[in-house]
Amino acid sequence: MEDAVARCADDARHVRALGEAESAAASSDNIARHQYAKGIVNFINVLNADRSLRTARDQLVQGRQPLAQDFGSLFKALGGGWDDPTVDSQMRPPEPDSR
């Protein structure tokens, strides 16, 4: 259990850092777009800032996946089970009306 808690804490710090990087990239993208609108920079600066923002967002999403897995491991380590006898695994949601 202690390992699962430590992994969750490490991954949470990593995700927080990735979130800060994404926020900084969004700010840079916004600045590049304003500068382009004012004629200060050329469009390649906007494209580079946009690419950096998309990369930061992708890394943030990818960084959240291990955290979710670690929370699952922690849940299991704390005695949480995955089998709920009251849930029918074959049950499907109702089909939407075709009106």
Coordinates of N, CA and C in Angstrom, one line a residue:
M1 N 0.8 -1.2 0.0 CA 0.0 0.0 0.0 C 0.9 1.3 0.0
E2 N 2.0 1.2 0.8 CA 2.8 2.4 0.8 C 3.4 2.7 -0.5
D3 N 3.8 1.7 -1.3 CA 4.3 1.9 -2.7 C 3.3 2.6 -3.5
A4 N 2.0 2.2 -3.4 CA 0.9 2.8 -4.2 C 0.7 4.2 -3.9
V5 N 0.8 4.5 -2.6 CA 0.6 5.9 -2.1 C 1.8 6.8 -2.6
A6 N 3.0 6.2 -2.6 CA 4.2 7.0 -3.0 C 4.1 7.2 -4.5
R7 N 3.7 6.2 -5.3 CA 3.5 6.4 -6.7 C 2.5 7.4 -7.1
C8 N 1.3 7.4 -6.3 CA 0.3 8.4 -6.6 C 0.8 9.8 -6.3
A9 N 1.6 10.0 -5.2 CA 2.1 11.3 -4.9 C 3.1 11.8 -5.9
D10 N 4.0 10.9 -6.4 CA 5.0 11.2 -7.4 C 4.3 11.6 -8.7
D11 N 3.3 10.8 -9.1 CA 2.6 11.1 -10.4 C 1.7 12.4 -10.2
A12 N 1.2 12.6 -9.1 CA 0.4 13.9 -8.9 C 1.3 15.1 -9.0
R13 N 2.5 15.0 -8.5 CA 3.5 16.1 -8.6 C 3.9 16.3 -10.1
H14 N 4.1 15.2 -10.8 CA 4.4 15.2 -12.2 C 3.3 15.8 -13.0
V15 N 2.0 15.4 -12.8 CA 0.9 16.0 -13.5 C 0.7 17.5 -13.2
R16 N 1.0 17.9 -11.9 CA 0.9 19.3 -11.6 C 2.0 20.1 -12.4
A17 N 3.2 19.6 -12.5 CA 4.2 20.2 -13.3 C 3.9 20.3 -14.7
L18 N 3.3 19.2 -15.3 CA 2.8 19.3 -16.7 C 1.7 20.3 -16.9
G19 N 0.8 20.4 -15.9 CA -0.2 21.4 -15.9 C 0.3 22.8 -16.0
E20 N 1.4 23.1 -15.2 CA 2.0 24.4 -15.2 C 2.7 24.7 -16.5
A21 N 3.3 23.6 -17.1 CA 3.9 23.8 -18.4 C 2.9 24.1 -19.5
E22 N 1.7 23.4 -19.4 CA 0.6 23.6 -20.3 C 0.1 25.1 -20.2
S23 N 0.0 25.5 -19.0 CA -0.5 26.9 -18.8 C 0.5 27.9 -19.3
A24 N 1.8 27.7 -19.1 CA 2.8 28.6 -19.7 C 2.8 28.6 -21.2
A25 N 2.6 27.4 -21.8 CA 2.5 27.3 -23.3 C 1.3 28.0 -23.8
A26 N 0.2 27.9 -23.1 CA -1.0 28.6 -23.5 C -0.8 30.1 -23.5
S27 N -0.1 30.6 -22.4 CA 0.2 32.0 -22.3 C 1.1 32.5 -23.5
S28 N 2.1 31.7 -23.8 CA 3.0 32.0 -24.9 C 2.2 32.0 -26.3
D29 N 1.3 31.1 -26.4 CA 0.5 31.0 -27.6 C -0.4 32.3 -27.8
N30 N -1.0 32.7 -26.6 CA -1.8 33.9 -26.6 C -1.0 35.1 -27.0
I31 N 0.2 35.2 -26.4 CA 1.1 36.3 -26.7 C 1.5 36.4 -28.2
A32 N 1.9 35.2 -28.7 CA 2.3 35.1 -30.1 C 1.1 35.5 -31.0
R33 N -0.1 35.1 -30.7 CA -1.2 35.5 -31.5 C -1.5 37.0 -31.5
H34 N -1.4 37.6 -30.3 CA -1.6 39.1 -30.2 C -0.5 39.8 -30.9
Q35 N 0.8 39.3 -30.8 CA 1.9 40.0 -31.5 C 1.7 39.9 -33.0
Y36 N 1.2 38.7 -33.5 CA 1.0 38.6 -34.9 C -0.1 39.5 -35.4
A37 N -1.2 39.7 -34.6 CA -2.3 40.5 -34.9 C -1.8 42.0 -35.0
K38 N -0.8 42.4 -34.2 CA -0.3 43.7 -34.2 C 0.8 43.9 -35.3
G39 N 1.2 42.8 -35.9 CA 2.3 42.9 -36.9 C 3.7 42.9 -36.4
I40 N 3.8 42.5 -35.1 CA 5.2 42.5 -34.5 C 6.0 41.3 -34.9
V41 N 5.3 40.1 -35.0 CA 6.0 38.9 -35.4 C 5.4 38.3 -36.6
N42 N 6.1 37.3 -37.3 CA 5.5 36.7 -38.4 C 4.7 35.4 -38.0
F43 N 4.0 34.8 -38.9 CA 3.1 33.7 -38.6 C 3.9 32.5 -38.1
I44 N 5.1 32.3 -38.4 CA 5.9 31.1 -38.0 C 6.0 31.1 -36.5
N45 N 6.0 32.3 -35.8 CA 6.0 32.4 -34.4 C 4.7 31.8 -33.8
V46 N 3.6 32.1 -34.4 CA 2.3 31.6 -34.0 C 2.3 30.1 -34.1
L47 N 2.8 29.6 -35.3 CA 2.8 28.2 -35.5 C 3.6 27.4 -34.5
N48 N 4.8 28.0 -34.2 CA 5.7 27.4 -33.2 C 5.0 27.4 -31.8
A49 N 4.4 28.5 -31.4 CA 3.7 28.6 -30.1 C 2.6 27.6 -30.0
D50 N 1.8 27.5 -31.1 CA 0.7 26.5 -31.2 C 1.2 25.1 -31.1
R51 N 2.3 24.8 -31.8 CA 2.9 23.4 -31.7 C 3.3 23.1 -30.2
S52 N 4.0 24.1 -29.6 CA 4.4 23.9 -28.2 C 3.2 23.7 -27.3
L53 N 2.1 24.4 -27.5 CA 0.9 24.3 -26.7 C 0.3 22.9 -26.9
R54 N 0.2 22.4 -28.1 CA -0.4 21.1 -28.4 C 0.5 20.0 -27.8
T55 N 1.8 20.2 -27.9 CA 2.7 19.2 -27.3 C 2.5 19.2 -25.7
A56 N 2.4 20.3 -25.1 CA 2.2 20.4 -23.7 C 0.9 19.8 -23.3
R57 N -0.1 20.0 -24.0 CA -1.4 19.4 -23.7 C -1.4 17.9 -23.9
D58 N -0.7 17.4 -24.9 CA -0.6 16.0 -25.1 C 0.2 15.3 -24.0
Q59 N 1.3 16.0 -23.5 CA 2.1 15.4 -22.4 C 1.2 15.4 -21.1
L60 N 0.4 16.4 -21.0 CA -0.5 16.5 -19.8 C -1.5 15.3 -19.8
V61 N -2.1 15.1 -20.9 CA -3.0 14.0 -21.0 C -2.3 12.6 -20.8
Q62 N -1.2 12.5 -21.4 CA -0.4 11.2 -21.2 C 0.1 11.1 -19.8
G63 N 0.4 12.2 -19.1 CA 0.8 12.1 -17.7 C -0.3 11.7 -16.8
R64 N -1.5 12.0 -17.1 CA -2.6 11.6 -16.2 C -2.9 10.1 -16.2
Q65 N -2.5 9.4 -17.3 CA -2.8 8.0 -17.4 C -2.1 7.2 -16.3
P66 N -0.8 7.3 -16.0 CA -0.2 6.6 -14.9 C -0.8 6.9 -13.6
L67 N -1.2 8.2 -13.4 CA -1.8 8.6 -12.1 C -3.2 7.8 -11.9
A68 N -3.9 7.7 -13.0 CA -5.2 6.9 -12.9 C -4.9 5.5 -12.5
Q69 N -3.9 4.9 -13.2 CA -3.5 3.5 -12.9 C -3.1 3.3 -11.5
D70 N -2.3 4.3 -11.0 CA -1.8 4.2 -9.6 C -3.0 4.3 -8.6
F71 N -4.0 5.2 -8.9 CA -5.1 5.3 -8.0 C -5.9 3.9 -8.0
G72 N -5.9 3.3 -9.1 CA -6.6 2.0 -9.2 C -5.8 1.0 -8.3
S73 N -4.5 1.0 -8.4 CA -3.6 0.1 -7.6 C -3.8 0.4 -6.1
L74 N -3.9 1.7 -5.8 CA -4.1 2.1 -4.4 C -5.4 1.6 -3.9
F75 N -6.4 1.7 -4.7 CA -7.8 1.2 -4.3 C -7.7 -0.3 -4.0
K76 N -7.1 -1.0 -4.9 CA -7.0 -2.5 -4.7 C -6.1 -2.8 -3.4
A77 N -5.1 -2.0 -3.2 CA -4.2 -2.2 -2.1 C -5.0 -2.0 -0.8
L78 N -5.9 -1.0 -0.8 CA -6.7 -0.7 0.4 C -7.8 -1.7 0.6
G79 N -8.0 -2.7 -0.3 CA -9.0 -3.7 -0.1 C -10.2 -3.5 -1.0
G80 N -10.1 -2.6 -1.9 CA -11.2 -2.4 -2.8 C -11.3 -3.5 -3.8
G81 N -12.5 -4.0 -4.1 CA -12.6 -5.1 -5.1 C -13.2 -4.6 -6.4
W82 N -13.0 -5.4 -7.4 CA -13.5 -5.0 -8.7 C -14.8 -5.7 -9.1
D83 N -15.1 -6.7 -8.3 CA -16.3 -7.5 -8.7 C -17.5 -7.1 -7.7
D84 N -18.5 -6.5 -8.3 CA -19.7 -6.1 -7.6 C -20.8 -7.1 -8.0
P85 N -21.3 -8.0 -7.1 CA -22.3 -8.9 -7.5 C -23.7 -8.3 -7.9
T86 N -23.9 -7.0 -7.5 CA -25.1 -6.4 -7.9 C -25.1 -5.7 -9.3
V87 N -23.9 -5.7 -9.9 CA -23.8 -5.2 -11.3 C -23.8 -6.3 -12.3
D88 N -24.6 -6.2 -13.3 CA -24.7 -7.1 -14.3 C -23.8 -6.6 -15.5
S89 N -22.7 -7.4 -15.7 CA -21.7 -6.9 -16.7 C -22.2 -7.0 -18.1
Q90 N -23.3 -7.7 -18.3 CA -23.9 -7.8 -19.7 C -25.0 -6.7 -19.9
M91 N -25.3 -5.9 -18.9 CA -26.3 -4.9 -19.0 C -25.8 -3.8 -19.9
R92 N -26.6 -3.3 -20.8 CA -26.2 -2.2 -21.7 C -27.2 -1.0 -21.4
P93 N -26.7 0.2 -21.7 CA -27.6 1.3 -21.6 C -28.7 1.3 -22.6
P94 N -29.8 1.9 -22.3 CA -31.0 1.9 -23.3 C -30.6 2.6 -24.6
E95 N -31.1 2.1 -25.6 CA -30.9 2.8 -26.9 C -31.7 4.1 -27.0
P96 N -31.1 5.1 -27.6 CA -31.8 6.4 -27.7 C -33.0 6.3 -28.6
D97 N -34.0 7.2 -28.3 CA -35.2 7.2 -29.1 C -34.8 7.6 -30.5
S98 N -35.5 7.0 -31.5 CA -35.2 7.4 -32.9 C -36.3 8.4 -33.5
R99 N -36.6 9.3 -32.7 CA -37.6 10.3 -33.1 C -37.1 11.3 -34.0

